[in-house]
GROMACS .gro file of C-alpha atoms in nm:
model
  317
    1UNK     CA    1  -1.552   0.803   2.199
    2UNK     CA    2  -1.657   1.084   2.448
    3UNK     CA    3  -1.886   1.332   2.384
    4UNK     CA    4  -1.793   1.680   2.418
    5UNK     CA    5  -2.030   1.972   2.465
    6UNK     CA    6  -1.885   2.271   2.277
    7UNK     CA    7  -2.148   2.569   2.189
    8UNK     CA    8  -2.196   2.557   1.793
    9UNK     CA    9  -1.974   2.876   1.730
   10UNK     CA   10  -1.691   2.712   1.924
   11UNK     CA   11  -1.744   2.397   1.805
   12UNK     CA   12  -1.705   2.536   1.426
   13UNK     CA   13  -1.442   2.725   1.488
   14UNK     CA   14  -1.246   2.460   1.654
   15UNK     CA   15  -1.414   2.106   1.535
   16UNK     CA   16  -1.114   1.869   1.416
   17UNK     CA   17  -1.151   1.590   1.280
   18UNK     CA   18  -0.932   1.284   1.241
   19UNK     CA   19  -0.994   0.938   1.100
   20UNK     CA   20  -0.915   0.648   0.891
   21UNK     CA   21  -0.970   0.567   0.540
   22UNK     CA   22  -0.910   0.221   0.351
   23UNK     CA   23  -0.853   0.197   0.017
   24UNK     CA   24  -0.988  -0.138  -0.142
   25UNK     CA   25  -1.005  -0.263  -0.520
   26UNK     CA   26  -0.800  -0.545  -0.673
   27UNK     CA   27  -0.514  -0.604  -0.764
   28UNK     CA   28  -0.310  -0.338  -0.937
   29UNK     CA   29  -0.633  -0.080  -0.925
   30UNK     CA   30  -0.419   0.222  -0.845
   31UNK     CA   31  -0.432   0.228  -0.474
   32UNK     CA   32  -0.098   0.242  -0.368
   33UNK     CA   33   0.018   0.491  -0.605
   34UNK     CA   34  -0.297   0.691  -0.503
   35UNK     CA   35  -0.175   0.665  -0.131
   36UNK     CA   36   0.159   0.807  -0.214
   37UNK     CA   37  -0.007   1.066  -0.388
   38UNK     CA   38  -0.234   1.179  -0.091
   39UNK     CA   39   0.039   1.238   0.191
   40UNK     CA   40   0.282   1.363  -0.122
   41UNK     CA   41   0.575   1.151  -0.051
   42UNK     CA   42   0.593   0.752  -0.087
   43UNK     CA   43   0.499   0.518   0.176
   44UNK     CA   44   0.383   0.256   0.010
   45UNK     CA   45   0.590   0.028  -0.276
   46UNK     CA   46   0.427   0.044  -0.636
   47UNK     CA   47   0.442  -0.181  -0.927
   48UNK     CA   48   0.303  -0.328  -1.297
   49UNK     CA   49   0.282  -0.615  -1.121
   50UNK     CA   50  -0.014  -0.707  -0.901
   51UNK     CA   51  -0.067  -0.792  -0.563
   52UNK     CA   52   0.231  -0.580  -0.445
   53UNK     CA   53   0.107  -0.470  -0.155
   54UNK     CA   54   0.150  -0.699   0.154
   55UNK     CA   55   0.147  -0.475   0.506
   56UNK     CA   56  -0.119  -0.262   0.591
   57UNK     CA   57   0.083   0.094   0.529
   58UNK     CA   58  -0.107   0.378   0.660
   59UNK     CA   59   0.009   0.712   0.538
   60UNK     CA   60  -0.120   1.003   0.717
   61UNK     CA   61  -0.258   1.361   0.541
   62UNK     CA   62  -0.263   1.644   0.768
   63UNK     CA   63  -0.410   1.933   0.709
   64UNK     CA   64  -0.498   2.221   0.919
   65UNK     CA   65  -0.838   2.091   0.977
   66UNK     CA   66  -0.871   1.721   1.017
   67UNK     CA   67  -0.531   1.425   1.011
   68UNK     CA   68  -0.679   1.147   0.687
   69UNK     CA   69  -0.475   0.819   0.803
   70UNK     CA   70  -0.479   0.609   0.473
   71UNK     CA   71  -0.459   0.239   0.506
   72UNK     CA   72  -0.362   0.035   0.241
   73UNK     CA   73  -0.430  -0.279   0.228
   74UNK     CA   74  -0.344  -0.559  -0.001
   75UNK     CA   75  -0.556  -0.604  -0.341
   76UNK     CA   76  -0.871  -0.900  -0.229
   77UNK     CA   77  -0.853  -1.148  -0.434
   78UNK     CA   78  -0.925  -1.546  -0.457
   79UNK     CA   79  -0.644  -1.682  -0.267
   80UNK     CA   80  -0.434  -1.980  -0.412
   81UNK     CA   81  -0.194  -2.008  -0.090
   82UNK     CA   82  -0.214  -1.950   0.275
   83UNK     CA   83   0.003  -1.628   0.219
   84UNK     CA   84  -0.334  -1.523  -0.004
   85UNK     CA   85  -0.586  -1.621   0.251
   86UNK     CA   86  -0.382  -1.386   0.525
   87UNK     CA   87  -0.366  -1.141   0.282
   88UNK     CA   88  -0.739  -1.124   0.257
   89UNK     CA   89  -0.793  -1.156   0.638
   90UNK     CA   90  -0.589  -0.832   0.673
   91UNK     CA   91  -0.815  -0.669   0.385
   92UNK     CA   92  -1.157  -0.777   0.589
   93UNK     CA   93  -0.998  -0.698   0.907
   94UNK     CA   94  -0.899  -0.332   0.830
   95UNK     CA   95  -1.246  -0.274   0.655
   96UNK     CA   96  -1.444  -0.351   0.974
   97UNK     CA   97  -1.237  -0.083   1.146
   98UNK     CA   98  -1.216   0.197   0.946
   99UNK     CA   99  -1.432   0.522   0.872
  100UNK     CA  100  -1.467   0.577   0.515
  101UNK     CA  101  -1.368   0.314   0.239
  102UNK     CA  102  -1.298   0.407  -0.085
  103UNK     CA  103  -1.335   0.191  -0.404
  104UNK     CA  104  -1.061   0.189  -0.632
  105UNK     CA  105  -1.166   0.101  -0.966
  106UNK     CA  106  -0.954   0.149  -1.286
  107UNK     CA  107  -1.099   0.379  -1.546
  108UNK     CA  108  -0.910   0.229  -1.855
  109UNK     CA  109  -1.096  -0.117  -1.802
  110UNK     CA  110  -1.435  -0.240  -1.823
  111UNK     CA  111  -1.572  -0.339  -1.473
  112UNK     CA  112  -1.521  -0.702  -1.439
  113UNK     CA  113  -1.524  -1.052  -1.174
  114UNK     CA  114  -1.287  -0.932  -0.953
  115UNK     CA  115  -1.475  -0.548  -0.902
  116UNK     CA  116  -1.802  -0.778  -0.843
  117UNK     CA  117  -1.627  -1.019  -0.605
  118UNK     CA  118  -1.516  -0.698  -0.362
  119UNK     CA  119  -1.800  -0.530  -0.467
  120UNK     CA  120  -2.055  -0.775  -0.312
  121UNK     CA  121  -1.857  -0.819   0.016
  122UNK     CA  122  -1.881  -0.412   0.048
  123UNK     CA  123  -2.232  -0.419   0.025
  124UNK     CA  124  -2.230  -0.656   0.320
  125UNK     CA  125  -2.071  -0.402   0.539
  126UNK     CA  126  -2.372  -0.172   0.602
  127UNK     CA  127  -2.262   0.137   0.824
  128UNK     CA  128  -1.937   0.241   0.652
  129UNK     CA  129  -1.985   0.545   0.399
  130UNK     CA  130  -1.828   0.422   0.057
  131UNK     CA  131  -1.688   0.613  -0.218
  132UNK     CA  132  -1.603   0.475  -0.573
  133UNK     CA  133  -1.265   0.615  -0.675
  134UNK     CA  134  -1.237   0.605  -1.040
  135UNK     CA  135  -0.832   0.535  -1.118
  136UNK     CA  136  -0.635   0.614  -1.379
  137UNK     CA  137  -0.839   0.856  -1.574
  138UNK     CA  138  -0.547   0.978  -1.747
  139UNK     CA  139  -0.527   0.699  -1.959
  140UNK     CA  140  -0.880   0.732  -2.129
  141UNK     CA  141  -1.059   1.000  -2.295
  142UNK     CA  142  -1.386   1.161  -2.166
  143UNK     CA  143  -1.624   0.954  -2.350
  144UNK     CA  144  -1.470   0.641  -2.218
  145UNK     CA  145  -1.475   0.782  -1.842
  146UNK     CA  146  -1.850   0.853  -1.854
  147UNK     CA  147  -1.935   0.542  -1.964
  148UNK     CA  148  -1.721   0.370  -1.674
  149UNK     CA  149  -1.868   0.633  -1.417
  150UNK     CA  150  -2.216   0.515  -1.582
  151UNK     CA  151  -2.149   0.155  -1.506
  152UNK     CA  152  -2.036   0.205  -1.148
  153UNK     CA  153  -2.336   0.396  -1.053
  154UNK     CA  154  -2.539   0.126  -1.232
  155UNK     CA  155  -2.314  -0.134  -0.983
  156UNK     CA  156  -2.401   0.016  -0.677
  157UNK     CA  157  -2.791  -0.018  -0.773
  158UNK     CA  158  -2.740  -0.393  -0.846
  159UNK     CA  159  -2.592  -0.438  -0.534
  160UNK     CA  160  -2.773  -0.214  -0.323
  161UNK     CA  161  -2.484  -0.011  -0.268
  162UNK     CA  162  -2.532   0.342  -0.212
  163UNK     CA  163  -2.230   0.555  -0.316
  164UNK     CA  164  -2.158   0.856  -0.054
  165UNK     CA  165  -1.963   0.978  -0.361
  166UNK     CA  166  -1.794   0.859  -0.740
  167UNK     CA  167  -1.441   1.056  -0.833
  168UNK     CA  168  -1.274   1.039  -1.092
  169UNK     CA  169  -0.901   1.089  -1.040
  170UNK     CA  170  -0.516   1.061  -1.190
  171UNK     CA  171  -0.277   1.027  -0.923
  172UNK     CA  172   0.016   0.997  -1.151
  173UNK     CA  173  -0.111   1.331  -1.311
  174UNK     CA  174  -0.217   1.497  -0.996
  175UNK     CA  175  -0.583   1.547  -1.118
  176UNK     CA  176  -0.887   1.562  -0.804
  177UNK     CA  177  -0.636   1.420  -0.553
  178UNK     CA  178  -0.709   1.702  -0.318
  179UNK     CA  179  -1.051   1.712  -0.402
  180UNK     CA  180  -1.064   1.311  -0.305
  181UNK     CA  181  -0.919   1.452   0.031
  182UNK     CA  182  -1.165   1.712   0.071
  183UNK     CA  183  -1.470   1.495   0.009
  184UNK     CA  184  -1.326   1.226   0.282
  185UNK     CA  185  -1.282   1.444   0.486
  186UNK     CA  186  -1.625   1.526   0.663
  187UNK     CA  187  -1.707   1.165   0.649
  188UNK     CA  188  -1.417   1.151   0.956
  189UNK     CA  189  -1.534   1.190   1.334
  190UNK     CA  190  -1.418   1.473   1.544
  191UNK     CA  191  -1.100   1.399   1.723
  192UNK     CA  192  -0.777   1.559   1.807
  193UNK     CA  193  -0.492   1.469   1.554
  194UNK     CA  194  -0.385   1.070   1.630
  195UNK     CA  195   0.014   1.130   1.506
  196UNK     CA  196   0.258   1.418   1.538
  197UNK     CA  197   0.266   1.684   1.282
  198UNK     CA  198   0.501   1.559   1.005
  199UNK     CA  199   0.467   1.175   1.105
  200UNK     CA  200   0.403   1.039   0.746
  201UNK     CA  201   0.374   0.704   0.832
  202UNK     CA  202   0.367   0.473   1.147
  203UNK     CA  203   0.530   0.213   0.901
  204UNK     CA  204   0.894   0.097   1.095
  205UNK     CA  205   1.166   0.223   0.868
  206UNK     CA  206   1.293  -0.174   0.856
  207UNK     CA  207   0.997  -0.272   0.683
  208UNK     CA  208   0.984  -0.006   0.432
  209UNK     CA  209   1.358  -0.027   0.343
  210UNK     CA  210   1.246  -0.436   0.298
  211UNK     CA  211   0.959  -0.300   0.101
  212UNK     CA  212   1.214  -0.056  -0.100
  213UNK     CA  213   1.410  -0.347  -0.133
  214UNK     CA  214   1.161  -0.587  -0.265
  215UNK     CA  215   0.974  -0.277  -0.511
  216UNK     CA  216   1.351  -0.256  -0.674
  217UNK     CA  217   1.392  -0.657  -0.683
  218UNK     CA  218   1.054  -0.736  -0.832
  219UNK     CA  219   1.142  -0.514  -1.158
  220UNK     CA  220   1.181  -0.658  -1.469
  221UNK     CA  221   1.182  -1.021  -1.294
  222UNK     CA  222   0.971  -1.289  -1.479
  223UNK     CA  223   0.612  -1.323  -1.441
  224UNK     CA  224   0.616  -1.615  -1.210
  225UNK     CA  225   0.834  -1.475  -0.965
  226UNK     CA  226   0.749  -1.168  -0.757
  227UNK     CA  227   0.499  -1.321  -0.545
  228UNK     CA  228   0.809  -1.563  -0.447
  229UNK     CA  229   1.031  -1.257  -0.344
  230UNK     CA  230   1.013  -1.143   0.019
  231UNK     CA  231   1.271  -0.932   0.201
  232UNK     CA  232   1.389  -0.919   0.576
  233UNK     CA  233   1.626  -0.651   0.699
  234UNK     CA  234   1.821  -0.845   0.922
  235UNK     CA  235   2.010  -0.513   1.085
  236UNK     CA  236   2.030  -0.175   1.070
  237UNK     CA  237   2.337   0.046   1.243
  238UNK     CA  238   2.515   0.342   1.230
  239UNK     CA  239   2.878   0.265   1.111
  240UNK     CA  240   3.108   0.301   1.429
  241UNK     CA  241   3.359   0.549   1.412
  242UNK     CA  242   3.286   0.827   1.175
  243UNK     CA  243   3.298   1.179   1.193
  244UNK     CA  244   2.909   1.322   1.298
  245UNK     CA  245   2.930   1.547   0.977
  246UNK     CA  246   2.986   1.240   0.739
  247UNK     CA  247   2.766   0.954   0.889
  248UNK     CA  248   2.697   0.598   0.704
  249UNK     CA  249   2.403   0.353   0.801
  250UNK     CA  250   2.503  -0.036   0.776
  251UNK     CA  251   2.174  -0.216   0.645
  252UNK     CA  252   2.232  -0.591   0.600
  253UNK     CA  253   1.918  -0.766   0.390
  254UNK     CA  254   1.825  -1.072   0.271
  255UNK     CA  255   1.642  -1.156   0.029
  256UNK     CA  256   1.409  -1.498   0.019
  257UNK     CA  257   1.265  -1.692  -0.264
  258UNK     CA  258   1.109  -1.953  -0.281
  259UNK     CA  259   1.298  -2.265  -0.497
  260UNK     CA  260   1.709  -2.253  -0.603
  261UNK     CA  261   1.648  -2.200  -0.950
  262UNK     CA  262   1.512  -1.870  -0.881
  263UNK     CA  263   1.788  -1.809  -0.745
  264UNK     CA  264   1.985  -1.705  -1.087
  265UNK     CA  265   1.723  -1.481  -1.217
  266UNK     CA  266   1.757  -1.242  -0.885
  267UNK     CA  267   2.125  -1.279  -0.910
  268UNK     CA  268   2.166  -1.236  -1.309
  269UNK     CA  269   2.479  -1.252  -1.499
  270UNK     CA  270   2.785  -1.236  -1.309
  271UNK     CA  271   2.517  -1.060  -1.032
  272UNK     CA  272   2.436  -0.749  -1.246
  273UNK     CA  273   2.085  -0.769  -1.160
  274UNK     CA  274   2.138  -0.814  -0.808
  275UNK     CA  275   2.371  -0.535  -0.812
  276UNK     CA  276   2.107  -0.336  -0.989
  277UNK     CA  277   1.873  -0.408  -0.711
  278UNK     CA  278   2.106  -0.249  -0.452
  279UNK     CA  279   2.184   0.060  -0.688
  280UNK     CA  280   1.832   0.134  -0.697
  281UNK     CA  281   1.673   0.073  -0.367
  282UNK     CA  282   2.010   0.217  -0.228
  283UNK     CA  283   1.865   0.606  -0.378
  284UNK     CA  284   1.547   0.536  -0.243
  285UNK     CA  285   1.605   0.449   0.116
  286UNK     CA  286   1.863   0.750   0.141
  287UNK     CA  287   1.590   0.984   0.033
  288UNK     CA  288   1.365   0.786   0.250
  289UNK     CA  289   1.608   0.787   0.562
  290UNK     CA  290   1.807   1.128   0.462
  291UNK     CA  291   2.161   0.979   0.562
  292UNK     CA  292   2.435   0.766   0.365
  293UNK     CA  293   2.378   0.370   0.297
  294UNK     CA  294   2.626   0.079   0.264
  295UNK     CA  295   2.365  -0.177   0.137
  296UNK     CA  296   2.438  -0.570   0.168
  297UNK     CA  297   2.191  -0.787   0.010
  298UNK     CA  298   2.211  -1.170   0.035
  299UNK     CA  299   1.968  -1.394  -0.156
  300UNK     CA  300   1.849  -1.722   0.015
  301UNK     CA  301   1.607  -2.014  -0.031
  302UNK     CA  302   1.270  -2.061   0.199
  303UNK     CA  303   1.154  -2.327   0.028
  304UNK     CA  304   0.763  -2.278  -0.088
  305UNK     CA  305   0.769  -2.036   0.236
  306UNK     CA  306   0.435  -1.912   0.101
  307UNK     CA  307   0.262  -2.216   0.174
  308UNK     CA  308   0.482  -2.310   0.534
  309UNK     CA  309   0.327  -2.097   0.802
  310UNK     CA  310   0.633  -2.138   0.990
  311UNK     CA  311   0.817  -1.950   0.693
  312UNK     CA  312   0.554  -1.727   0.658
  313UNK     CA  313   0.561  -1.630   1.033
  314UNK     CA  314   0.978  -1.616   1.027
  315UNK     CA  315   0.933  -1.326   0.753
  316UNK     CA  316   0.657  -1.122   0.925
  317UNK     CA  317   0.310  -1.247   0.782
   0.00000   0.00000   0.00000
């Protein structure tokens, strides 16, 4: 990083900064939909269900000031396949880079193995500033939020953690999100912005129509299923010959699980649920992309492709 030399009225007036962030917790703590909430429009897939997340989406918050690049990375946890051990080697891998890491911890439950488990390899990494980010707050009354704010303090202490700060916030009700931004913020170093104005994401638009694809496939699915589900866009083109005022984008997708029988619960009755699936990430890539969508979706078996690193590597982990 170089080292620039600016008098201390110039440097105030024009000091930038621009950094990343990480959001870690585990499964299902709230980070994604916290992301979304930050840059204001989604880049990253949500869900009930945990352990959604799978790519490392950074979304990008720019302000007049400083550019906050939020990186999202899957929820750590103990893995049970190879797909959950490269999971977790993104997680560590994004931690040692970043500037700032913020804890996501759930305010409507008690603090519990999993918090411990990430909270003990945080305290390993020493320089970092951390933040606990207390999730969800909208779904518990005051009395029930001091006493979680009370045992995350008391966490750090144990673990020799200090906290740079602990915020409370509701992303699905819009409560202290900017303020989370503002107290990130400083902990950035100066630097000119890293994207263009209005870049959002440096996501490719293939892999977050898969990931639209796979949010809208993994609802209402049975429990044992979504971590099965993965989603390749095989191609994406411009329909040939249409007028420029009235374009259509061809997206052909398939959809991979992992064993044939699965194969009738994507599909449903007479393929109403698979349907469904193309009704509903069909809205959401068209707001994501801003143009007309013909949507083909094929579902196909990779057998246990979560344990076959060949399979793995064929659909992008």
């Amino acid at each position: 990083m170089s080292v620039r030399n600016l008098s201390s009225e110039q440097s105030a007036e024009s000091a930038h900064r621009a950094g990343f962030a990480c959001f870690v917790g585990r499964p299902n703590a709230g980070k994604s939909t916290l992301t979304n909430a930050l840059v204001g429009k989604k880049v990253a897939i949500t869900s009930n269900r945990p352990q959604t997340t799978r790519h490392t989406v950074r979304g990008i918050v720019h302000r007049p000031e400083a550019q906050l690049i939020l990186v999202d990375t899957p929820g750590l946890h103990k893995p049970r396949t190879l797909l959950g051990e490269r999971l977790n080697d993104v997680v560590r891998a994004t931690w040692a880079e970043v500037d700032v890491i913020g804890f996501c911890l759930p305010a409507n439950e008690k603090l519990g193995p999993g918090d411990r488990f990430i909270a003990k390899e945080l305290a390993g990494i020493k320089r970092t500033p951390k933040i606990a980010v207390v999730t969800k707050t909208d779904l518990v009354d005051s009395k029930a939020l001091a006493e979680q704010l009370i045992a995350i303090d008391q966490l750090g202490k144990e673990l020799g953690i200090e906290w740079a700060q602990i915020v409370p916030v509701s992303a699905v009700a819009g409560e202290q999100v900017e303020l989370l931004a503002d107290l990130l913020i400083p902990m950035l170093p100066d630097s000119p912005p890293l994207y263009p104005e209005g870049d959002l994401t440096d996501e490719p638009e293939q892999v977050m129509v898969a990931e639209l694809i796979r949010e809208a496939a993994l609802e209402g699915v049975r429990d044992e299923l979504p971590h099965s589900i993965a989603v390749v866009v095989e191609e994406m083109l411009p329909r040939e010959d249409r007028p420029a005022d009235k374009p259509l984008l061809d997206i052909h997708a398939n959809i991979y699980i992992e064993r044939p029988s699965q194969k009738g619960i994507i599909i449903g009755p007479k393929g109403k649920r698979l349907k469904d699936v193309g009704i509903k990430s069909r809205k959401q890539i068209e707001a994501l992309l801003g143009t007309p969508v013909f949507l083909d979706l094929h579902v196909k078996v990779a057998k246990d492709w979560q344990r076959d690193p060949k399979q793995l590597r064929k659909l992008g982990f």
